[in-house]
Amino acid sequence: MKRLCTTLTILFALTAMAFGQAIFVQDFENGIEPMKLYDLDGRTPNQNVAEYTNAWNALNVGFGNGTRVAISNSWYTPAGAADDWMVTPKILIEEGTILRWEAKAQDNNFRDGYQVLISTASDSVQDFTTVLYDTPGEVASWQTRQEDLSAYAGQEIHIAWRNNSDDKFLLLVDNIYVGVPRPNDIRMVDIDANINFGTALEGERNLSITVQNLGSNPVTELTASYSLNGGDTMTTAEIGINIPVGGSYKLVYADMLNLVPTEEDQNLLCFVELVNGVQDTDQVALIYPNFKVFPPVPDFDLVSSKGDSYNFHEILSSGKAVVLDFFASWCGPCQSSTPALNDFFVANGGGDENLMVFGVDIEPTDDDDVVNNLGWGATYPKFSYSQTTEEFWVHFNRNHALGEDAIPFFVMICPNQKDPAYSEITTSAVGFQPGMFETDFQPDYDECAAGLNVSVKEVKGLTEAQLFPNPANDLITMDFGLERSSDIRVTVMNQLGQVVRDLGEISFADGQNRLTVETGDFAEGIYYVRMNRGTEISTFRFSVVH
């Protein structure tokens, strides 16, 4: 399936380009000019890519590289071959000149191919008689391509990029450079810190960068540093290496990177300081900006497609195991798995006991109307696509490396009621097989449920708690003792983990206390009084019958 807005969005950005003695540079930040365009196919773009009407368009898109790039389309209605040209002005070539550019295909299953051609006569299409570079399908991640132009030294040439793909998708090109490379010149290509599209799992990990030698000398010494959130600079030097001209190398930092969850977004900056013992002129850097660091089980506020609000940690704190069902409306196996998962949900109380199931949509075009009209037979809450559902999926799929980038994808979490962020991921599965919930999930859920007690008293010094009348009708009263005066937040949740009454933070005295909650407007069912003092939580169960 061709998708313009992929679920995972690339967030790292190149903050400095490595240029030597430049003769011509085009980074498209000021638009497509001075490039000349030819749209020779004259075809009509498919409605899903209708904005790409020109042969090439200079745009800053979420699936680019964080800057403006040139984009060409080959997805037409009716289908057919593209013939879209982007041509440079006249360039005088010197001795030792190279051509370098970056490119990627947007969809790995529909990879656009292209040619790079040379004309020594004019910028007219018929004069481009030499093919410098030709590929039937570019890689679906940014690639740096380089070609030697020494054969044209002393001549004036035009260079053209021609998208000649037949019914593919989108081709992206950026950072065209024609010039003489410096002797010592390094470009950073990638950061590997297990930071996944704006999210990361807390803890220590190895940090590495991949660099490419764009200079005219082999690189034998390299010094690189990193800084987290503007803190101390950590430096690693490697000597005795051999990065040939045009070659790549992976440098692993000696100091481990330790990520700790915070309320604020975090930033990681990696940069090269010395190349062959000489300061890198560009101070080339890559940055992961504004990523979130999550504990093993993040706390998310969610609103279902029906408009009901849920807090993930509160549900876990109430003593419920949770199964996450990651799906999309176009996913056939997701439709097949839903009735089986719903049977598992109903067989284990349908939300009234110690199990909750959440359907989490990962398709950006699936709004509440789409989700509510799927007709797949789910009675558990479902959540249409949002940034939160995407982060949920990325976290368990990528940060925990459980999902294989596929759906349907299921995760079961057994709650740690006192510290829900460190609840246990007990079971996960990718794809659907009949009977899997009975054979794989049920035994793990039974073991989890056997260890749960929704009436645990974790608030230190809280004693002799009694709820009456239970079942309640219009009022529920709770008598309890405290060994010291305390400010305690009190909420009431229903069996789905939804907060139905928030009493806020209440000051209680040491000794005996009484709390009264009106329940006349509550529907019949199971409820929980949740008392929270800092990280201490006590939950008490009661029922309402009218």
XYZ file of C-alpha atoms in Angstrom:
546
model
C 0.000 0.000 0.000
C 1.425 3.416 -0.992
C 1.253 5.801 1.944
C 2.228 9.445 1.865
C 2.300 9.908 5.642
C 4.069 6.906 7.082
C 3.281 5.949 10.671
C 6.878 6.426 11.729
C 8.301 9.888 11.218
C 12.044 10.500 10.951
C 13.077 13.049 13.544
C 16.854 13.354 13.401
C 18.153 16.253 11.337
C 21.474 17.151 9.768
C 22.576 20.447 11.268
C 25.607 21.129 9.076
C 26.626 20.022 5.607
C 30.179 19.049 4.678
C 31.233 21.080 1.634
C 34.706 21.477 0.233
C 35.580 24.016 -2.454
C 32.095 24.374 -3.900
C 31.412 25.248 -7.529
C 27.634 24.678 -7.370
C 25.410 23.914 -4.375
C 21.631 23.370 -4.294
C 19.942 22.549 -0.978
C 16.448 23.738 -2.084
C 15.997 25.931 1.000
C 15.185 28.872 -1.302
C 13.007 26.825 -3.626
C 13.607 24.884 -6.834
C 15.381 27.683 -8.731
C 17.823 27.904 -10.463
C 16.999 24.338 -11.537
C 15.086 24.062 -14.811
C 12.166 21.609 -14.917
C 10.682 19.507 -17.710
C 7.442 17.552 -17.231
C 7.535 15.397 -20.347
C 5.032 12.714 -19.297
C 2.154 15.170 -18.737
C 0.356 12.645 -16.528
C -2.138 13.396 -13.746
C -0.974 12.603 -10.185
C -3.054 10.131 -8.183
C -5.444 11.918 -5.791
C -3.331 10.772 -2.821
C -0.353 12.769 -4.146
C -2.296 15.484 -5.951
C -0.094 18.272 -4.547
C 2.910 17.016 -6.540
C 1.815 18.505 -9.850
C 5.169 19.847 -11.078
C 7.969 17.716 -12.456
C 9.784 18.408 -9.155
C 8.611 20.286 -6.042
C 10.771 21.909 -3.330
C 9.009 21.193 -0.017
C 9.709 20.551 3.658
C 7.652 17.435 4.409
C 7.425 15.261 7.515
C 8.913 12.288 5.683
C 11.918 14.271 4.411
C 15.038 15.087 6.394
C 13.907 18.099 8.393
C 14.744 20.578 5.595
C 13.301 21.500 2.210
C 13.968 18.807 -0.418
C 13.134 18.204 -4.085
C 10.309 15.689 -4.618
C 9.161 13.991 -7.820
C 6.066 11.812 -8.214
C 5.495 8.724 -10.377
C 2.085 7.618 -9.039
C -0.442 8.578 -11.700
C -4.074 8.032 -12.668
C -4.147 6.203 -14.980
C -0.857 4.476 -14.190
C 2.121 5.098 -16.435
C 5.805 5.973 -16.609
C 7.174 9.266 -15.317
C 9.496 11.439 -17.403
C 10.323 14.350 -15.082
C 13.586 16.299 -15.393
C 15.440 18.677 -13.046
C 18.424 20.398 -14.689
C 21.226 22.540 -13.227
C 22.468 25.777 -14.745
C 25.760 25.695 -16.670
C 28.665 24.616 -14.411
C 32.385 25.026 -15.218
C 34.216 21.895 -14.065
C 37.699 22.102 -12.492
C 40.347 19.447 -11.947
C 39.350 17.011 -9.197
C 35.648 17.982 -9.239
C 33.072 15.523 -7.940
C 29.260 15.455 -7.949
C 27.526 14.510 -4.703
C 23.831 14.345 -3.839
C 21.439 12.677 -1.408
C 18.385 10.680 -2.442
C 15.785 8.273 -1.157
C 12.629 6.510 -2.298
C 9.666 7.168 -0.015
C 8.130 3.661 -0.021
C 10.246 0.502 0.191
C 7.623 -1.442 -1.786
C 7.365 1.197 -4.549
C 10.916 2.425 -4.999
C 11.378 5.138 -7.614
C 14.339 4.771 -9.931
C 16.095 7.601 -11.766
C 18.994 8.656 -13.943
C 21.634 11.369 -13.579
C 22.720 12.614 -16.997
C 25.333 15.017 -18.419
C 25.030 17.509 -21.292
C 28.021 19.420 -22.642
C 25.887 21.367 -25.136
C 22.756 22.911 -23.585
C 20.036 22.376 -20.976
C 17.652 20.946 -23.588
C 16.584 17.360 -22.933
C 17.786 16.084 -26.304
C 21.371 17.123 -25.488
C 21.681 14.870 -22.405
C 23.439 11.987 -24.112
C 25.651 10.694 -21.261
C 24.193 8.702 -18.342
C 26.378 9.265 -15.278
C 24.258 7.261 -12.792
C 21.291 4.921 -13.251
C 19.260 2.921 -10.743
C 15.939 1.061 -11.186
C 14.996 1.753 -7.547
C 16.556 4.021 -4.921
C 16.905 2.819 -1.323
C 14.044 3.789 1.044
C 16.388 5.701 3.365
C 18.663 8.648 2.685
C 21.717 7.682 0.625
C 24.733 9.834 -0.285
C 25.724 9.289 -3.930
C 28.988 10.498 -5.458
C 30.399 10.523 -9.006
C 33.726 11.718 -10.417
C 33.526 14.600 -12.910
C 37.272 14.748 -13.681
C 36.622 13.736 -17.291
C 34.858 17.074 -17.824
C 37.635 19.311 -16.394
C 37.750 22.597 -18.293
C 34.280 22.085 -19.795
C 30.914 23.676 -19.053
C 28.202 21.095 -18.385
C 24.604 20.752 -17.282
C 23.548 17.944 -14.912
C 20.016 16.481 -14.928
C 18.053 14.248 -12.538
C 15.399 12.318 -14.450
C 12.651 10.348 -12.687
C 11.752 7.602 -15.189
C 9.847 5.304 -12.785
C 6.737 3.422 -13.888
C 3.859 3.507 -11.344
C 5.982 3.853 -8.186
C 5.572 6.604 -5.578
C 7.828 9.527 -4.566
C 11.522 10.247 -5.143
C 13.389 12.714 -2.887
C 16.676 14.492 -3.745
C 18.613 16.995 -1.635
C 21.993 18.676 -1.033
C 23.407 18.637 -4.554
C 27.091 19.574 -4.463
C 29.561 20.079 -7.297
C 33.089 20.941 -6.194
C 36.571 19.851 -5.213
C 36.596 17.913 -1.919
C 38.871 18.962 0.936
C 41.652 16.562 1.920
C 40.077 15.741 5.314
C 36.283 15.862 5.249
C 33.832 13.723 7.226
C 30.047 13.587 6.968
C 27.888 12.102 9.700
C 25.278 9.775 8.225
C 23.425 8.296 11.186
C 23.088 8.080 14.967
C 22.336 4.728 16.596
C 21.095 5.256 20.144
C 17.888 3.183 20.017
C 15.904 6.406 19.829
C 12.911 5.500 17.747
C 11.049 8.238 15.944
C 10.883 10.620 18.863
C 10.710 8.064 21.700
C 13.223 6.063 23.708
C 13.245 3.521 26.529
C 14.974 4.621 29.707
C 18.319 3.099 30.684
C 21.896 2.762 29.507
C 22.821 1.854 25.959
C 25.738 1.968 23.566
C 25.821 5.062 21.367
C 27.388 5.022 17.912
C 27.568 7.205 14.835
C 28.142 6.260 11.203
C 30.373 8.607 9.205
C 31.340 8.775 5.536
C 34.686 9.971 4.209
C 33.974 12.720 1.686
C 37.553 13.993 1.593
C 40.353 13.171 -0.822
C 42.503 11.472 1.878
C 41.855 8.192 3.711
C 40.868 8.813 7.343
C 43.147 7.134 9.897
C 42.215 9.136 13.027
C 38.802 10.312 14.197
C 37.664 12.190 17.317
C 33.939 12.561 18.050
C 31.866 13.831 20.962
C 28.282 13.871 22.187
C 26.213 15.904 24.611
C 22.815 15.061 26.133
C 20.500 17.973 26.897
C 23.369 20.443 26.774
C 25.270 18.636 29.522
C 28.867 17.444 29.737
C 30.634 16.619 26.476
C 31.742 12.982 26.200
C 34.602 12.414 23.754
C 35.967 9.307 22.039
C 39.107 9.159 19.865
C 39.982 6.315 17.505
C 43.382 5.968 15.800
C 44.801 3.366 13.465
C 41.552 3.088 11.505
C 41.250 3.162 7.708
C 38.251 4.840 6.093
C 38.922 4.934 2.336
C 37.741 7.804 0.164
C 33.980 7.469 -0.118
C 33.921 4.739 2.548
C 31.863 4.567 5.757
C 32.772 3.743 9.353
C 30.856 3.109 12.580
C 32.340 4.753 15.672
C 31.127 3.487 19.054
C 31.453 5.973 21.895
C 33.404 4.745 24.916
C 30.930 6.312 27.378
C 27.502 4.721 27.651
C 24.470 6.924 27.049
C 22.063 6.890 30.007
C 18.513 8.102 29.338
C 16.279 9.007 32.299
C 12.547 9.826 31.985
C 11.697 13.520 32.450
C 8.643 15.692 31.913
C 10.568 17.715 29.312
C 11.610 16.599 25.834
C 15.288 15.729 25.483
C 17.972 16.383 22.856
C 21.058 14.433 21.815
C 23.857 16.147 19.856
C 26.684 14.162 18.224
C 29.536 15.875 16.381
C 32.972 15.238 14.864
C 35.844 17.332 16.230
C 39.042 16.046 14.589
C 39.727 14.260 11.308
C 43.290 12.939 10.904
C 44.256 15.129 13.850
C 42.936 18.295 12.148
C 39.885 20.185 13.391
C 36.866 19.438 11.251
C 36.097 22.697 9.437
C 32.345 22.165 9.318
C 31.981 20.855 12.882
C 29.484 18.470 11.287
C 26.742 17.374 13.675
C 23.614 15.281 13.895
C 20.935 15.983 16.452
C 17.955 14.040 17.721
C 15.704 16.933 18.785
C 12.782 16.821 21.189
C 12.511 13.099 21.882
C 10.684 11.594 24.843
C 12.192 9.098 27.279
C 9.661 6.604 28.638
C 9.787 4.075 31.469
C 9.024 0.453 30.475
C 5.271 1.143 30.665
C 4.484 4.818 29.929
C 1.596 6.753 31.423
C -0.807 7.966 28.753
C -4.151 9.751 28.858
C -6.415 8.274 26.178
C -9.869 9.172 24.845
C -11.745 6.322 23.179
C -13.582 6.563 19.871
C -16.771 6.787 21.983
C -15.436 9.791 23.911
C -14.562 8.025 27.188
C -11.357 9.075 29.000
C -8.809 6.626 30.425
C -5.525 6.953 32.264
C -3.260 3.991 31.614
C -1.405 4.008 34.932
C -4.633 4.382 36.917
C -6.046 1.293 35.223
C -2.924 -0.692 36.100
C -2.955 0.698 39.652
C -6.534 -0.494 40.067
C -5.335 -4.079 39.607
C -6.171 -4.765 35.973
C -3.996 -6.555 33.458
C -4.187 -4.876 30.039
C -3.964 -6.332 26.524
C -3.051 -3.815 23.824
C -4.389 -4.598 20.345
C -2.557 -2.546 17.700
C -4.586 -2.424 14.468
C -5.564 -0.391 11.398
C -8.769 -0.304 9.364
C -7.067 -1.696 6.228
C -5.535 -4.693 8.046
C -7.331 -7.936 7.125
C -5.709 -10.057 9.878
C -6.710 -7.362 12.386
C -10.335 -7.839 11.386
C -9.963 -11.618 11.751
C -8.335 -11.388 15.185
C -10.837 -8.966 16.730
C -13.710 -11.448 17.407
C -11.265 -13.930 18.967
C -9.725 -11.257 21.196
C -13.183 -10.035 22.157
C -14.163 -13.588 23.177
C -11.055 -13.665 25.390
C -12.041 -10.270 26.848
C -15.624 -11.367 27.588
C -14.547 -14.751 28.993
C -12.392 -12.906 31.543
C -15.038 -10.535 32.805
C -15.466 -8.087 29.923
C -13.735 -5.361 31.940
C -15.601 -6.109 35.190
C -12.792 -8.216 36.669
C -9.006 -8.054 36.382
C -8.617 -7.709 32.605
C -8.946 -4.750 30.238
C -8.356 -4.723 26.464
C -7.538 -1.588 24.457
C -7.720 -1.400 20.666
C -5.022 1.061 19.525
C -5.226 2.355 15.931
C -1.967 3.243 14.130
C -3.339 4.443 10.761
C -3.252 8.279 10.478
C -6.443 8.411 8.380
C -8.516 6.376 10.879
C -10.655 8.849 12.830
C -13.436 8.091 15.341
C -16.034 7.601 12.599
C -13.864 5.031 10.822
C -13.137 3.115 14.035
C -16.736 3.186 15.253
C -18.008 1.814 11.936
C -15.563 -1.058 11.452
C -18.186 -3.620 12.481
C -15.572 -6.122 13.670
C -17.435 -7.055 16.838
C -15.177 -5.552 19.522
C -16.848 -4.514 22.788
C -13.613 -3.324 24.402
C -12.577 0.365 24.106
C -10.899 1.409 20.861
C -8.784 4.489 20.238
C -8.526 6.117 16.827
C -5.201 7.396 15.559
C -3.441 10.196 17.452
C 0.112 11.124 18.366
C -0.443 9.183 21.596
C -1.476 5.959 19.842
C 1.526 6.256 17.524
C 3.876 6.744 20.493
C 2.240 3.766 22.182
C 2.923 1.586 19.138
C 6.460 2.852 18.568
C 7.318 2.288 22.228
C 6.250 -1.361 22.426
C 7.078 -2.148 18.790
C 10.497 -0.468 18.511
C 11.746 0.538 21.965
C 10.954 -2.913 23.371
C 11.692 -4.575 19.983
C 8.538 -6.717 20.167
C 6.434 -5.805 17.143
C 8.496 -6.449 14.006
C 6.915 -3.278 12.514
C 3.783 -5.272 11.756
C 0.108 -5.532 12.749
C -1.894 -7.044 14.270
C 0.406 -6.754 17.257
C -0.642 -7.712 20.808
C 0.964 -6.920 24.163
C -0.258 -8.055 27.597
C 0.868 -6.178 30.715
C 0.546 -7.511 34.253
C 0.211 -4.545 36.622
C 2.566 -3.397 39.321
C -0.097 -1.606 41.346
C 2.322 0.397 43.468
C 4.534 1.474 40.565
C 2.634 0.953 37.280
C 5.506 2.358 35.184
C 7.366 -0.863 35.997
C 4.526 -3.263 35.314
C 5.548 -6.486 33.594
C 5.131 -7.179 29.877
C 4.223 -10.850 30.111
C 3.099 -11.772 26.584
C 3.370 -10.378 23.058
C 2.510 -11.672 19.602
C 2.684 -10.481 16.001
C 0.036 -11.705 13.579
C -3.040 -13.801 14.312
C -3.449 -17.549 14.620
C -6.778 -19.132 15.692
C -6.651 -20.233 19.336
C -3.659 -18.066 20.249
C -5.480 -16.163 23.001
C -6.544 -19.405 24.697
C -3.170 -21.138 24.402
C -0.705 -18.229 24.763
C -2.453 -15.389 26.579
C -4.873 -17.176 28.933
C -2.241 -19.070 31.008
C -0.164 -15.903 31.451
C -3.242 -13.900 32.385
C -4.335 -16.549 34.912
C -0.917 -16.412 36.551
C -1.031 -12.629 36.606
C -4.572 -12.472 38.015
C -3.707 -14.930 40.779
C -1.212 -12.431 42.157
C -3.487 -9.396 42.005
C -5.393 -7.925 44.933
C -7.415 -4.853 44.124
C -7.916 -4.129 47.838
C -4.240 -3.750 48.736
C -3.460 -1.001 51.247
C -0.234 0.598 50.145
C -0.631 4.036 51.768
C 1.627 3.695 54.782
C -0.189 4.119 58.083
C -3.680 3.701 56.594
C -5.559 1.230 58.860
C -8.980 -0.282 59.591
C -10.575 0.759 56.295
C -14.264 -0.143 55.952
C -16.725 0.754 53.166
C -20.487 0.736 53.876
C -23.101 0.111 52.780
C -21.609 -2.217 50.212
C -23.373 -2.576 47.774
C -24.147 1.160 47.869
C -27.141 3.001 46.515
C -26.943 6.792 46.880
C -23.875 7.024 49.142
C -20.768 5.038 49.979
C -19.012 5.820 53.260
C -15.434 4.898 54.047
C -14.034 4.880 57.591
C -10.288 4.555 58.012
C -7.448 5.452 60.312
C -4.193 7.296 59.641
C -1.079 7.225 61.751
C -0.226 10.775 60.675
C -2.069 13.683 59.060
C -1.754 13.594 55.275
C -2.863 15.211 52.031
C -4.283 12.385 49.888
C -5.744 12.564 46.392
C -9.015 10.635 46.149
C -10.588 9.418 42.904
C -13.345 6.919 42.106
C -12.957 4.684 39.030
C -15.356 2.348 37.311
C -14.533 -1.178 36.192
C -13.086 0.141 32.908
C -10.511 2.211 34.751
C -12.294 5.493 33.963
C -12.284 8.229 36.605
C -15.961 8.905 37.376
C -15.440 11.160 40.401
C -12.316 13.194 41.189
C -12.431 14.564 44.737
C -9.003 16.127 44.397
C -6.469 16.338 47.196
C -8.038 16.178 50.677
C -6.339 16.935 53.997
C -6.981 14.122 56.520
C -6.079 14.242 60.215
C -4.179 11.619 62.158
C -6.492 9.124 63.823
C -9.952 8.188 62.522
C -11.364 9.732 59.337
C -14.561 9.419 57.350
C -15.029 9.917 53.614
C -18.439 10.025 51.895
C -18.998 9.779 48.153
C -22.325 10.328 46.402
C -23.128 7.403 44.107
C -26.736 8.104 43.148
C -25.755 9.029 39.583
C -23.462 5.999 39.146
C -24.600 3.175 36.916
C -24.863 -0.217 38.587
C -21.548 -2.059 38.628
C -18.121 -2.352 40.236
C -16.170 0.732 41.375
C -12.910 1.502 43.178
C -11.943 4.224 45.630
C -8.309 5.106 44.873
C -6.229 6.965 47.498
C -2.893 8.322 46.325
C -0.186 9.912 48.503
C 2.916 10.485 46.404
C 3.954 7.062 45.124
C 1.777 5.272 47.706
C -1.556 3.945 46.428
C -4.421 2.110 48.118
C -7.474 0.906 46.179
C -10.788 -0.270 47.705
C -13.529 -2.058 45.813
C -17.275 -1.560 46.171
C -20.392 -2.062 44.082
C -23.443 0.045 43.318
C -26.966 -1.394 43.072
C -30.049 0.810 42.646
